[in-house]
XYZ file of C-alpha atoms in Angstrom:
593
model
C 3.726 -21.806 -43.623
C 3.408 -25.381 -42.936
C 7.109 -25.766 -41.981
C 8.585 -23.780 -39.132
C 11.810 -21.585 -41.241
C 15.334 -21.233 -39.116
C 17.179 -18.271 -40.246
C 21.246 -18.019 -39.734
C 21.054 -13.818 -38.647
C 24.700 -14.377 -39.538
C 23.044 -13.748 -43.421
C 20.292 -11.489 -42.768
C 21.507 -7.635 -43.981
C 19.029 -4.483 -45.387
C 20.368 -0.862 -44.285
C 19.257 2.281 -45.454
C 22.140 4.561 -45.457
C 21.233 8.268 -44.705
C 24.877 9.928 -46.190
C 26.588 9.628 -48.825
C 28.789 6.693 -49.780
C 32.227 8.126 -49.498
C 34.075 7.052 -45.576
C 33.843 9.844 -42.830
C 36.998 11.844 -42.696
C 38.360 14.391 -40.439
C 39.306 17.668 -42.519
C 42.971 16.778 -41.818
C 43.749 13.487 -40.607
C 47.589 13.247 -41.878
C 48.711 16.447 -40.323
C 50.169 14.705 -37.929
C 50.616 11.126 -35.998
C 47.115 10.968 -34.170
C 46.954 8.090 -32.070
C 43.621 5.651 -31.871
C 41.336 7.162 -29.823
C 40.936 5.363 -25.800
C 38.114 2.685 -25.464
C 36.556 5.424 -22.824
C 36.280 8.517 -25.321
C 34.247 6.222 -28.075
C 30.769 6.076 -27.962
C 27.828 5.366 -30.749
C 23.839 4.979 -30.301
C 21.064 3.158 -31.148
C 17.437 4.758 -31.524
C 14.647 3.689 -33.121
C 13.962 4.405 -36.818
C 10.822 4.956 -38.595
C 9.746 1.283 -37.731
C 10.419 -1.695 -35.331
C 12.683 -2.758 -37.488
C 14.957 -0.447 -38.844
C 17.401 1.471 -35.923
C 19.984 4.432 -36.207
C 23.386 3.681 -35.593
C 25.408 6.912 -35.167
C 29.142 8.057 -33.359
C 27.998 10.452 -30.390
C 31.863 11.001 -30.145
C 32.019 14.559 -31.822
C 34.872 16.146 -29.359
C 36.903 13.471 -31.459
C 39.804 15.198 -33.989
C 42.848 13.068 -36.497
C 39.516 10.274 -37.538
C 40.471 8.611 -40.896
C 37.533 6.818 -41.157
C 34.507 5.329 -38.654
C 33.248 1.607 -39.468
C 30.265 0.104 -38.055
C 29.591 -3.859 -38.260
C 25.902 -3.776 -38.099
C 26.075 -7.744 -36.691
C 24.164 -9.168 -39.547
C 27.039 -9.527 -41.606
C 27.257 -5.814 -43.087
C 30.134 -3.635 -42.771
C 29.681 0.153 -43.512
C 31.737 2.703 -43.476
C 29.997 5.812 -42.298
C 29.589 7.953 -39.291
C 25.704 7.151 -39.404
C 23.469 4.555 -40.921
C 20.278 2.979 -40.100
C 20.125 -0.795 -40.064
C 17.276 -2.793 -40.617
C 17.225 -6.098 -38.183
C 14.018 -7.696 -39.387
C 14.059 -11.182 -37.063
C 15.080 -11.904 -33.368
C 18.033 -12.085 -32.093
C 20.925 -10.485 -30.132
C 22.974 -7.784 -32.602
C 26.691 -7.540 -31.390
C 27.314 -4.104 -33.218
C 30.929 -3.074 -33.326
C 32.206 0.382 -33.635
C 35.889 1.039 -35.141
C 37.629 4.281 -35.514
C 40.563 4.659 -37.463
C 43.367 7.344 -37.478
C 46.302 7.547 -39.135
C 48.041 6.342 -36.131
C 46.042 3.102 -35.754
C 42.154 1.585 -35.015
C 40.153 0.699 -31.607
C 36.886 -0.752 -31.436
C 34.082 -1.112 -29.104
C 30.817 -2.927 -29.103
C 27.331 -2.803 -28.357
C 24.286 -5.782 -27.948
C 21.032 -4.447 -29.566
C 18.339 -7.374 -29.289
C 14.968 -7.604 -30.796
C 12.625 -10.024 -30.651
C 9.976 -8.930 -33.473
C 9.679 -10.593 -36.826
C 9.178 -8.442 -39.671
C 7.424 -10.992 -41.820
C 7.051 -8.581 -45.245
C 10.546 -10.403 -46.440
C 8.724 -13.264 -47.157
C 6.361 -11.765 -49.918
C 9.128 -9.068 -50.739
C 9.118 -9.225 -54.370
C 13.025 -8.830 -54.313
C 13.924 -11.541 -52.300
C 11.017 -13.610 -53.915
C 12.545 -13.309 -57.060
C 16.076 -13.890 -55.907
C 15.687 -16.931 -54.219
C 12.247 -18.282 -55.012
C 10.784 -17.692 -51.929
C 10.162 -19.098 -48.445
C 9.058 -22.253 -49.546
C 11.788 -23.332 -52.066
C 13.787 -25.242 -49.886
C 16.343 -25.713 -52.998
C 17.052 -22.301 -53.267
C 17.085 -20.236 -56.888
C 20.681 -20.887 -59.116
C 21.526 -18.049 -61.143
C 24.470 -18.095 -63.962
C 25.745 -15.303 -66.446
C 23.186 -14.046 -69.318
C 26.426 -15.390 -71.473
C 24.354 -15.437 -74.903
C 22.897 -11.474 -74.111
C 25.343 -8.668 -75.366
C 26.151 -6.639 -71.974
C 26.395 -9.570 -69.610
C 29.494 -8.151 -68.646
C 30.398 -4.824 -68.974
C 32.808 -1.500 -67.475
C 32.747 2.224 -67.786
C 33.443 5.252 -65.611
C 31.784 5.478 -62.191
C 29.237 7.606 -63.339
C 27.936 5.341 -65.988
C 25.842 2.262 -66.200
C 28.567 0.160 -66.362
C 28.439 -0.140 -69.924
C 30.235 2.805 -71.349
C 34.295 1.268 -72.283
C 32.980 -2.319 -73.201
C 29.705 -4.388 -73.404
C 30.485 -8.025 -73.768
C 29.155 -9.514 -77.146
C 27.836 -12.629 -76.534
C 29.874 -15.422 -75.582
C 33.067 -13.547 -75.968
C 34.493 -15.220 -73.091
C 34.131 -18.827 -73.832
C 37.096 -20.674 -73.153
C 37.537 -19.295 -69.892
C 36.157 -20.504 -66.376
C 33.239 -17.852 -66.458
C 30.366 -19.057 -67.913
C 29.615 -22.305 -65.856
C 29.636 -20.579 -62.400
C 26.284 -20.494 -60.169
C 25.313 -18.772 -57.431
C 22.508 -20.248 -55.389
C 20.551 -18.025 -53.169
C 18.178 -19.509 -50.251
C 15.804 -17.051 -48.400
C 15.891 -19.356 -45.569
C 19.010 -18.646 -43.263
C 19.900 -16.420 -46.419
C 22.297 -18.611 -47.391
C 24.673 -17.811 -50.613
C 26.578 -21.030 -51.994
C 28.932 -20.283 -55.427
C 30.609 -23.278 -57.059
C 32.849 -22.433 -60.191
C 33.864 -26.356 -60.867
C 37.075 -25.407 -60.195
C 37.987 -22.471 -62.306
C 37.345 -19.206 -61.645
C 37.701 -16.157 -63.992
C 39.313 -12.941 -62.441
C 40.707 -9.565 -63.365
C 44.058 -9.712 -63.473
C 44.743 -7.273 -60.101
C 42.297 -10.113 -58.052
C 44.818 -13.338 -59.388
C 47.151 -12.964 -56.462
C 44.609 -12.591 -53.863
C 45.859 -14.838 -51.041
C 42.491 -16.430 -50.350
C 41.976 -18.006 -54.444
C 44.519 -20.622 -54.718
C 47.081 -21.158 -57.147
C 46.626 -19.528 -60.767
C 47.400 -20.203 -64.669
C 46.597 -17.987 -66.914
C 44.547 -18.446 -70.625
C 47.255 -17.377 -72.903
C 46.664 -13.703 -74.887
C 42.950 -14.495 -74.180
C 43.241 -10.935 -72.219
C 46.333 -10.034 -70.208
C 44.327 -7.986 -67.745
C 42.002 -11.505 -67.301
C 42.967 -14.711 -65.492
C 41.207 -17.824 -64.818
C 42.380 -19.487 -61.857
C 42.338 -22.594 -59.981
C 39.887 -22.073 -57.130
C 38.132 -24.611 -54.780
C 34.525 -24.429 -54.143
C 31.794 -24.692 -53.409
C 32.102 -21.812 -50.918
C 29.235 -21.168 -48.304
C 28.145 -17.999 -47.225
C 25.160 -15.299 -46.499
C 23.757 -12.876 -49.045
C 21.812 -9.699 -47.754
C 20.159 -7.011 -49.101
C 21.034 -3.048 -48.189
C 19.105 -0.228 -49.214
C 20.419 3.416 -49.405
C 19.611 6.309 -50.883
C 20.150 5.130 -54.420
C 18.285 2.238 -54.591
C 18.860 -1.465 -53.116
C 22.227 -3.617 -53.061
C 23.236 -7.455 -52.979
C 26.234 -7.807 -50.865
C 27.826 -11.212 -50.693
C 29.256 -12.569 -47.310
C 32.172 -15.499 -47.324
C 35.301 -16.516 -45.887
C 36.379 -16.894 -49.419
C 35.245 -14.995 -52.511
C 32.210 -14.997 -53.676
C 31.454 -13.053 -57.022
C 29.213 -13.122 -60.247
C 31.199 -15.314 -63.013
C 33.910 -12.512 -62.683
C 35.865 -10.999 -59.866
C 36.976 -7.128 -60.140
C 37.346 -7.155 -56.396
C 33.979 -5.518 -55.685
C 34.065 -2.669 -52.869
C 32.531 -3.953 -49.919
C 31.513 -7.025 -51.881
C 28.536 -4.857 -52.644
C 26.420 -4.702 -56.188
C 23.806 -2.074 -56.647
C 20.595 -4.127 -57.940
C 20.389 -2.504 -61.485
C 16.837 -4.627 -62.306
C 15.366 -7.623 -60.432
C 12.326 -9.945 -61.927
C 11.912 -13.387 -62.026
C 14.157 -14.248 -64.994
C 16.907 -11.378 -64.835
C 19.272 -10.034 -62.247
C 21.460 -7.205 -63.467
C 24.182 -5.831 -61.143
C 26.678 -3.123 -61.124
C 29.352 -2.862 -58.698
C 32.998 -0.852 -57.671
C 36.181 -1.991 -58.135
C 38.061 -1.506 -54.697
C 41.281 -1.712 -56.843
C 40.069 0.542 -59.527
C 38.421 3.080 -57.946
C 37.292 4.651 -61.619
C 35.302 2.248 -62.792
C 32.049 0.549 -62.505
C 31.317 -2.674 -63.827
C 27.784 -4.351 -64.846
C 26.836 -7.839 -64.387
C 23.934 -9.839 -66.231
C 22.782 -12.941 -64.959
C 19.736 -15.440 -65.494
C 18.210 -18.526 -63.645
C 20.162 -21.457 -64.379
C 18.061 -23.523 -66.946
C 16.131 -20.464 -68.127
C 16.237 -20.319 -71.655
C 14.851 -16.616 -72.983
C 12.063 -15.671 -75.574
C 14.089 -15.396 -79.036
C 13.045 -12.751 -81.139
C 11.437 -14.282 -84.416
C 12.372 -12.433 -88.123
C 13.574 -13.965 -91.101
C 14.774 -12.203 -94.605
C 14.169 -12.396 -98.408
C 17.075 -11.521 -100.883
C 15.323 -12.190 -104.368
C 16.354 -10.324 -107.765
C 15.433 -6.886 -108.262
C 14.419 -5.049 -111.083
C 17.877 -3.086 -111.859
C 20.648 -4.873 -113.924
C 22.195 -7.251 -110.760
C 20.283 -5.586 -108.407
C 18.917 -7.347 -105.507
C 15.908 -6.183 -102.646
C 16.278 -7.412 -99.207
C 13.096 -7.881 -97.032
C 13.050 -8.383 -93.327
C 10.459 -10.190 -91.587
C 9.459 -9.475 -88.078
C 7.110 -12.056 -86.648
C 7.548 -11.756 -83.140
C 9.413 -9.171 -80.392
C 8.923 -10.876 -76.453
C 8.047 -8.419 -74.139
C 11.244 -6.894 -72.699
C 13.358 -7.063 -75.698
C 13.463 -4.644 -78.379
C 15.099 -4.474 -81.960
C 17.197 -0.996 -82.574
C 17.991 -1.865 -86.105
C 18.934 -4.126 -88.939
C 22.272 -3.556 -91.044
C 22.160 -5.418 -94.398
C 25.892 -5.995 -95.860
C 25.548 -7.292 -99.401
C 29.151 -8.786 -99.379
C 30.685 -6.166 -101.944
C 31.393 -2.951 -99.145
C 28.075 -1.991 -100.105
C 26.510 -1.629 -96.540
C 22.875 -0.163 -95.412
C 21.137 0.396 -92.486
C 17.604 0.992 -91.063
C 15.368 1.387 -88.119
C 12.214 0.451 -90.307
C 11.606 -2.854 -90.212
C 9.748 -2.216 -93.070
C 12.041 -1.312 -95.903
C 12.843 -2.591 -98.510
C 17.143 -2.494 -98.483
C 18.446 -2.964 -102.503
C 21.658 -3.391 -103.825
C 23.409 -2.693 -107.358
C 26.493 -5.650 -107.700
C 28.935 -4.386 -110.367
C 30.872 -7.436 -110.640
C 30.582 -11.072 -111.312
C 30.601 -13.566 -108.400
C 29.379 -15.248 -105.415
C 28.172 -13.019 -103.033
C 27.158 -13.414 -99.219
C 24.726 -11.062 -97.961
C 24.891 -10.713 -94.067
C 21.848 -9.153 -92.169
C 21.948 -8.232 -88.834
C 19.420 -7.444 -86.349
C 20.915 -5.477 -83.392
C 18.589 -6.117 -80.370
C 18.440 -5.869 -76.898
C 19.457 -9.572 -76.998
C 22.730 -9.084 -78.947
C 23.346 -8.917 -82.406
C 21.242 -11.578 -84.271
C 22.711 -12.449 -88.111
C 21.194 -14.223 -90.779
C 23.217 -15.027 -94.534
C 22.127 -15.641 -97.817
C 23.999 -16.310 -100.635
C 23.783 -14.645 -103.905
C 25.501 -15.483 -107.587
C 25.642 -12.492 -109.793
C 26.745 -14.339 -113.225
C 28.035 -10.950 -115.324
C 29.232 -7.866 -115.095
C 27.054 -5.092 -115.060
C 27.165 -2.896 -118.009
C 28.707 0.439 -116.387
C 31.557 -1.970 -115.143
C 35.050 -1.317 -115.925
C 37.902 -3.666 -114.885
C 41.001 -1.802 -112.909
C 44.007 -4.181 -112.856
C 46.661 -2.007 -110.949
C 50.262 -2.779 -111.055
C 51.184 -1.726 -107.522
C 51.533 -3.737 -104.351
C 48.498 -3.439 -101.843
C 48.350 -3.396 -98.344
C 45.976 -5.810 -96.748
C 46.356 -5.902 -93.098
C 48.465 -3.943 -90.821
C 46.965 -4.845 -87.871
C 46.754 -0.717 -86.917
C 45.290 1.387 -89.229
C 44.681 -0.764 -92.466
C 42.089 -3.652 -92.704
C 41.028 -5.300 -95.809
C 40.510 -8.208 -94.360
C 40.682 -9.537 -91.092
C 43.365 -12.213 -90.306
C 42.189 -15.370 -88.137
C 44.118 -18.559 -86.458
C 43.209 -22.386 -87.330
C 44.113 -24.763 -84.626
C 46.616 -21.826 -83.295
C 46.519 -18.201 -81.738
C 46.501 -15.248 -84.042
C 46.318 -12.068 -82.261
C 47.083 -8.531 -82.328
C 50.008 -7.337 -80.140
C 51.742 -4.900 -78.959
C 55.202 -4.609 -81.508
C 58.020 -6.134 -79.339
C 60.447 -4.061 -81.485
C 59.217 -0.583 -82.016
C 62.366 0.178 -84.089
C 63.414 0.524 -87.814
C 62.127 -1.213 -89.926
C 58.929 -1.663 -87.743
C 58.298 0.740 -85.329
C 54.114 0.042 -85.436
C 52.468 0.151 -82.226
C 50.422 -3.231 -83.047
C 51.513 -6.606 -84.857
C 49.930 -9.890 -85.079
C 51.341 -12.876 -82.978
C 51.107 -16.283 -84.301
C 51.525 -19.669 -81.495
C 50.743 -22.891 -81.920
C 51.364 -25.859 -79.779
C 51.625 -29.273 -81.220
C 49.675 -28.288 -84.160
C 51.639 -29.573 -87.729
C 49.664 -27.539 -89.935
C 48.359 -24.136 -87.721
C 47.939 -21.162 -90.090
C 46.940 -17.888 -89.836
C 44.561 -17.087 -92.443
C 43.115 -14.363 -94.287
C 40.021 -14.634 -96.485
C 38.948 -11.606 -98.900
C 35.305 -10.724 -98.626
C 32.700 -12.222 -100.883
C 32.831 -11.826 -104.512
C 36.390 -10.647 -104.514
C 39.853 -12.317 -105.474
C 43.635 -12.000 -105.684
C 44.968 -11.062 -109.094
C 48.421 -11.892 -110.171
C 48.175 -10.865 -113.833
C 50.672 -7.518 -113.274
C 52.294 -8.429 -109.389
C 52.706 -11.982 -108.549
C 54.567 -11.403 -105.000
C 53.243 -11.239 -101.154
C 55.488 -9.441 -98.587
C 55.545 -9.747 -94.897
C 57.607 -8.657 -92.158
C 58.555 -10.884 -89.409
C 60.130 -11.328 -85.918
C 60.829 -14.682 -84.371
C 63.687 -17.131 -84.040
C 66.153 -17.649 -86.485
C 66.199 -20.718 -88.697
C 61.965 -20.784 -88.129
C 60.253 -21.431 -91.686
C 57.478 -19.359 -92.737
C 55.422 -20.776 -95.287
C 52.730 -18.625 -97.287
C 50.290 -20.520 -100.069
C 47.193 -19.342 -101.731
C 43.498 -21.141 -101.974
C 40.274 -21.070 -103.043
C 37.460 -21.546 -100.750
C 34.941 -23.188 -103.406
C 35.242 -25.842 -102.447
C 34.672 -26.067 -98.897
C 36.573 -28.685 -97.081
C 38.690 -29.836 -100.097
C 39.803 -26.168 -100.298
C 43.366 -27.789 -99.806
C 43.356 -29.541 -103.540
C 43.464 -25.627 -104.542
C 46.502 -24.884 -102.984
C 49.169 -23.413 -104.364
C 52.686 -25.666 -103.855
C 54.619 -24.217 -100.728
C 56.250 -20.988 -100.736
C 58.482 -20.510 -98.081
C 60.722 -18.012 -96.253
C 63.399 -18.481 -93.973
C 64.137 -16.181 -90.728
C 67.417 -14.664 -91.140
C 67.988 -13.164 -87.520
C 66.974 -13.926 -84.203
C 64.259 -10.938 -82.599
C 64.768 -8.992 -85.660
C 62.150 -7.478 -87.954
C 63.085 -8.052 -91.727
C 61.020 -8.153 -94.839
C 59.604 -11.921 -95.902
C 58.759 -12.094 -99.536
C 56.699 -15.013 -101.444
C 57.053 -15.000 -105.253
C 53.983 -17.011 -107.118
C 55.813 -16.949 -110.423
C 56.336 -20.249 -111.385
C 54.861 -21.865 -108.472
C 52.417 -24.552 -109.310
C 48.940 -25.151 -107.938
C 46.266 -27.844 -107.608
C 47.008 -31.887 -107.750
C 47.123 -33.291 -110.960
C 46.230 -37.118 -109.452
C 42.697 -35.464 -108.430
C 41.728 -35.035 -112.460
C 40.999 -31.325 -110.813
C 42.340 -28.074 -112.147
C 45.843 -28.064 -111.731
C 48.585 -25.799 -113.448
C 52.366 -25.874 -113.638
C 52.153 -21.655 -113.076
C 49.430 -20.118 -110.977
C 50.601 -16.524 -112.799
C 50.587 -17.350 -116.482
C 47.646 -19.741 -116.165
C 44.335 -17.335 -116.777
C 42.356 -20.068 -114.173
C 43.928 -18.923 -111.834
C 45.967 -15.457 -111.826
C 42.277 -13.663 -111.513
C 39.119 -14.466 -110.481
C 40.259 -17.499 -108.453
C 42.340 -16.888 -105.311
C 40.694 -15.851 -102.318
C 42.401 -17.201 -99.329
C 46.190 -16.068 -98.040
C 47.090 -18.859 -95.426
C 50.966 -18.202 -93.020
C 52.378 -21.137 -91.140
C 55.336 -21.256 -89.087
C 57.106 -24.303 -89.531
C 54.712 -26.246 -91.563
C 55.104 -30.285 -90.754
C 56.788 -29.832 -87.196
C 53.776 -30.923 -84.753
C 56.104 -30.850 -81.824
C 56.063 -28.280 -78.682
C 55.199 -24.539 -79.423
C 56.321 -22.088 -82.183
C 55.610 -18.452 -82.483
C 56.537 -15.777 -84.011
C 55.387 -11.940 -85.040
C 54.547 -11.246 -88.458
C 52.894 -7.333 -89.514
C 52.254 -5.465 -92.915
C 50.532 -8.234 -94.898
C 50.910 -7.000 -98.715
C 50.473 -8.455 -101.898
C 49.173 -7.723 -105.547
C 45.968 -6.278 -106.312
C 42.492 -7.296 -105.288
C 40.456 -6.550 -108.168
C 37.247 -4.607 -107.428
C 37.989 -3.123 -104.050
C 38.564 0.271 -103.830
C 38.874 1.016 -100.288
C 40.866 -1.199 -97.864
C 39.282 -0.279 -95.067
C 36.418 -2.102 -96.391
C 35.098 -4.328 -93.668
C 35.331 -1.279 -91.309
């Protein structure tokens, strides 16, 4: 090395633990008020290990009864608690080792100086911390930030699972919140750990009160168990790395916290190293305030951007009456990554998978329309789509129309989907009902909230190809909850056209809340109600039900707003059991499932 390296020992931390991971514990410590052991009747040693640089630390105090638990601060910034570990002090220096005891009657300490003055210069070409920080001579350290486009960069399941098991993040899914721009740099010399956030941090909701973040907000219905808070960095402190009988861990050392784009309040501000290379750092970690869970972290080097895997599709005309043969295309798979399968969904319900990248996928369309075929790769990277649009211009021969006269349910936010129903320039989410009662006593409703937004609107669209028809029921039903006097608007559109979509519209139909918090039944009548502008030389009709444009084949769009025109402050309200007539072609409503 040309330069001479100063290390803060402060940071320096690798440990092989020789028990388990669970605190020493008397058989029965609560059976009575034991007092904290006397200074004079605590004692630990210190004897070499299987090298000059690793040393067993170990309570020699076995005449000892009522101990709740026996910590050891190793001096180089790890805590452990266990009756025995061995510690690995790889550069010189004097080791102030401090022994605690705890009982359920309170804690004394005493301490020990262990010095050593051998270098163990193998951390400098340890592929580990090579990778993590660059190495000795990258005097800038190595950034790391979360894998945020790679399904899995965060993750949680039970303790015993990769950390993966209740939820893998799709990518991305967390935009919007103070996650994704966080970096932790690591330097191997003085093994210094710096984390700046740019101000907002993103926590689990049991970590927002912790008294060392500062003041919090929270991102409206983003999550309720997730927070982002206000929290000042950059913070300063020392990483090290442990080894026990598992495998290796990356604990993080500050005065303030110091986590991986989220904070679960990891136990001993320890993560097991999952994988380690170059270009990926996965980490799993406990919750100390969840002690049934494990959670997994994915993170890359800042700048890095990943090998993409390379396929494209074909959708050209088969030989069958409006059939249609999908081809997949897989030029190139980086090393690492791996594709599990493709699912081709040719916009009608009609859904196929395959592991063979190989096939050949076809598809019968019975009815007319405009079709959008969806393929998706599901990789190791995250789900990868690609669309294609396809017009089927008749009927197919073995078609038969069904017009039924009944009302349909399209979305009941619990056990009935259709479609699904999205916000525009407002919240639409699904909710717990804040009136389980008659007439509503569903466990989940959709909230609506927008804030200084004139014309919000919660939106359904029906999938391709398929369209509202009014020939034998022309009215849409709703329930709703909110304030009294609130306007509800409901209108109908055609999506044709893009971004002029609007000139389709049918004129308002609106509803007005009758109670205050009280669930009662909206209904929006389309007889009579005209549609389109006539000073556009567009379509345009005085009745949207008698008018064969556009009682079938035409409608595809339901949109809600809550006081349509009124840009001022923030309106909300709950809304559940979308119905309305008959969709024409879809048998099943579960059909985006």
């Amino acid at each position: 090395m040309k330069n001479k390296i100063y290390f803060n020992i402060v940071g320096l931390l690798a440990l092989i633990v020789l028990f388990g991971c669970n605190p020493y514990m008397d058989e029965n410590p609560d059976s009575g008020l034991v007092l904290a052991p006397d200074a004079s009747e605590m004692d630990f040693s210190i004897t070499k290990g299987a090298d000059d640089f690793h040393y067993k630390i170990e309570l020699t105090s076995p005449t000892l009864t009522g101990i709740y638990a026996v910590e050891f601060d190793l001096g180089n910034g790890s805590v452990i608690k266990e009756k025995s570990t061995v510690a690995y002090y790889p550069l010189p220096d004097a080791y102030t080792i401090k022994m605690t005891i705890i009982t359920n009657g309170g804690s004394n300490s005493i301490t020990k100086v262990h010095t050593t003055t051998l270098t163990d210069y193998s951390i400098f070409t340890d592929a580990k911390y090579v990778a993590l920080t660059g190495g000795v001579d990258n005097s800038a350290g190595k950034t790391w930030m979360v894998d945020a486009a790679s399904k899995g960069h965060f993750g949680v399941g039970s303790t015993g699972s990769d950390g993966l098991e209740w939820w893998s993040a799709d990518p991305f899914v967390k935009s919007g919140t103070g996650a994704y721009d966080d970096e932790l740099n690591f330097k191997l010399n003085g093994f210094a750990v710096t984390y700046n956030n740019f101000g907002v941090s993103y926590v689990k909701g049991y970590m927002k009160d912790d008294p060392k973040l500062a003041t919090t907000y929270r991102n409206p219905r983003l999550n309720k168990d997730d927070y982002d808070v206000d929290y000042t960095t950059p913070v300063s402190g020392s990483w090290a790395i442990t080894e026990k009988s598992d495998g290796f861990y990356l604990q993080l050392i500050g005065s303030k916290p110091i986590f991986p784009g989220l904070d679960v309040g990891a136990l001993n501000n320890e993560y097991k190293i999952v994988n380690i290379s170059e270009n990926l750092l996965e980490l799993t970690c406990f919750s100390a305030y969840e002690n049934w869970t494990k959670w997994h972290f994915q993170l890359i080097p800042k700048g890095y951007v990943k090998p993409s895997i390379e396929w494209s599709t074909s959708v050209t005309k088969g030989t069958e009456t409006n059939g249609y043969d999908v081809k997949l295309n897989v030029t190139n798979i980086p090393v690492g990554q791996s594709i599990e399968k493709f699912v081709v969904d040719f916009g009608d319900g009609n859904v196929v998978e395959t592991k063979d990248k190989n096939e050949v996928i076809s598809g019968t369309y019975m009815r007319a329309g405009t079709y959008m075929v969806t393929v998706t790769a599901v990789t190791s990277l995250g789900d990868l789509v690609k669309t294609e649009t396809v017009v089927v211009a008749n009927h197919h021969p073995d078609y038969v129309e069904f017009i039924l006269n009944e009302i349909v349910m399209y979305n009941d936010f619990s056990e009935v989907t259709m479609a699904p129903v999205n916000g525009q320039d407002c919240l639409v989410a699904i909710d717990d009902n804040p009136d389980r009662s008659y007439p509503n006593k569903s466990a989940k409703v959709a909230f609506y909230s927008k804030t200084n937004q004139q014309w919000a609107n919660a939106n359904m669209e029906l999938p391709s190809g398929y369209r509202f028809d009014l020939r034998q029921k022309s009215v849409f039903k709703m329930k709703v909850y909110g304030n009294a006097g609130d306007i509800v608007l409901l209108k109908l559109e055609n999506t044709d056209k893009g971004g002029n979509a609007w000139q389709t519209g049918t004129y308002d139909v609106l509803y007005t809340i009758q109670k205050d918090n009280t669930w009662e039944m909206a209904e929006f009548d389309m007889s009579g109600v005209g549609s389109g502008w006539d000073w556009t030389g567009d379509q345009f009709t005085s009745n949207v039900v008698t008018d064969d444009r556009f009682n079938h084949g035409f409608y595809n769009v339901v949109r809600i707003m809550l006081n349509p025109g009124v840009g001022d402050e923030t309106h909300e309200f709950y809304f559940d059991e979308l119905a309305g007539p008959h969709v024409e072609g879809i048998k099943s409503a579960n059909i985006n499932k």
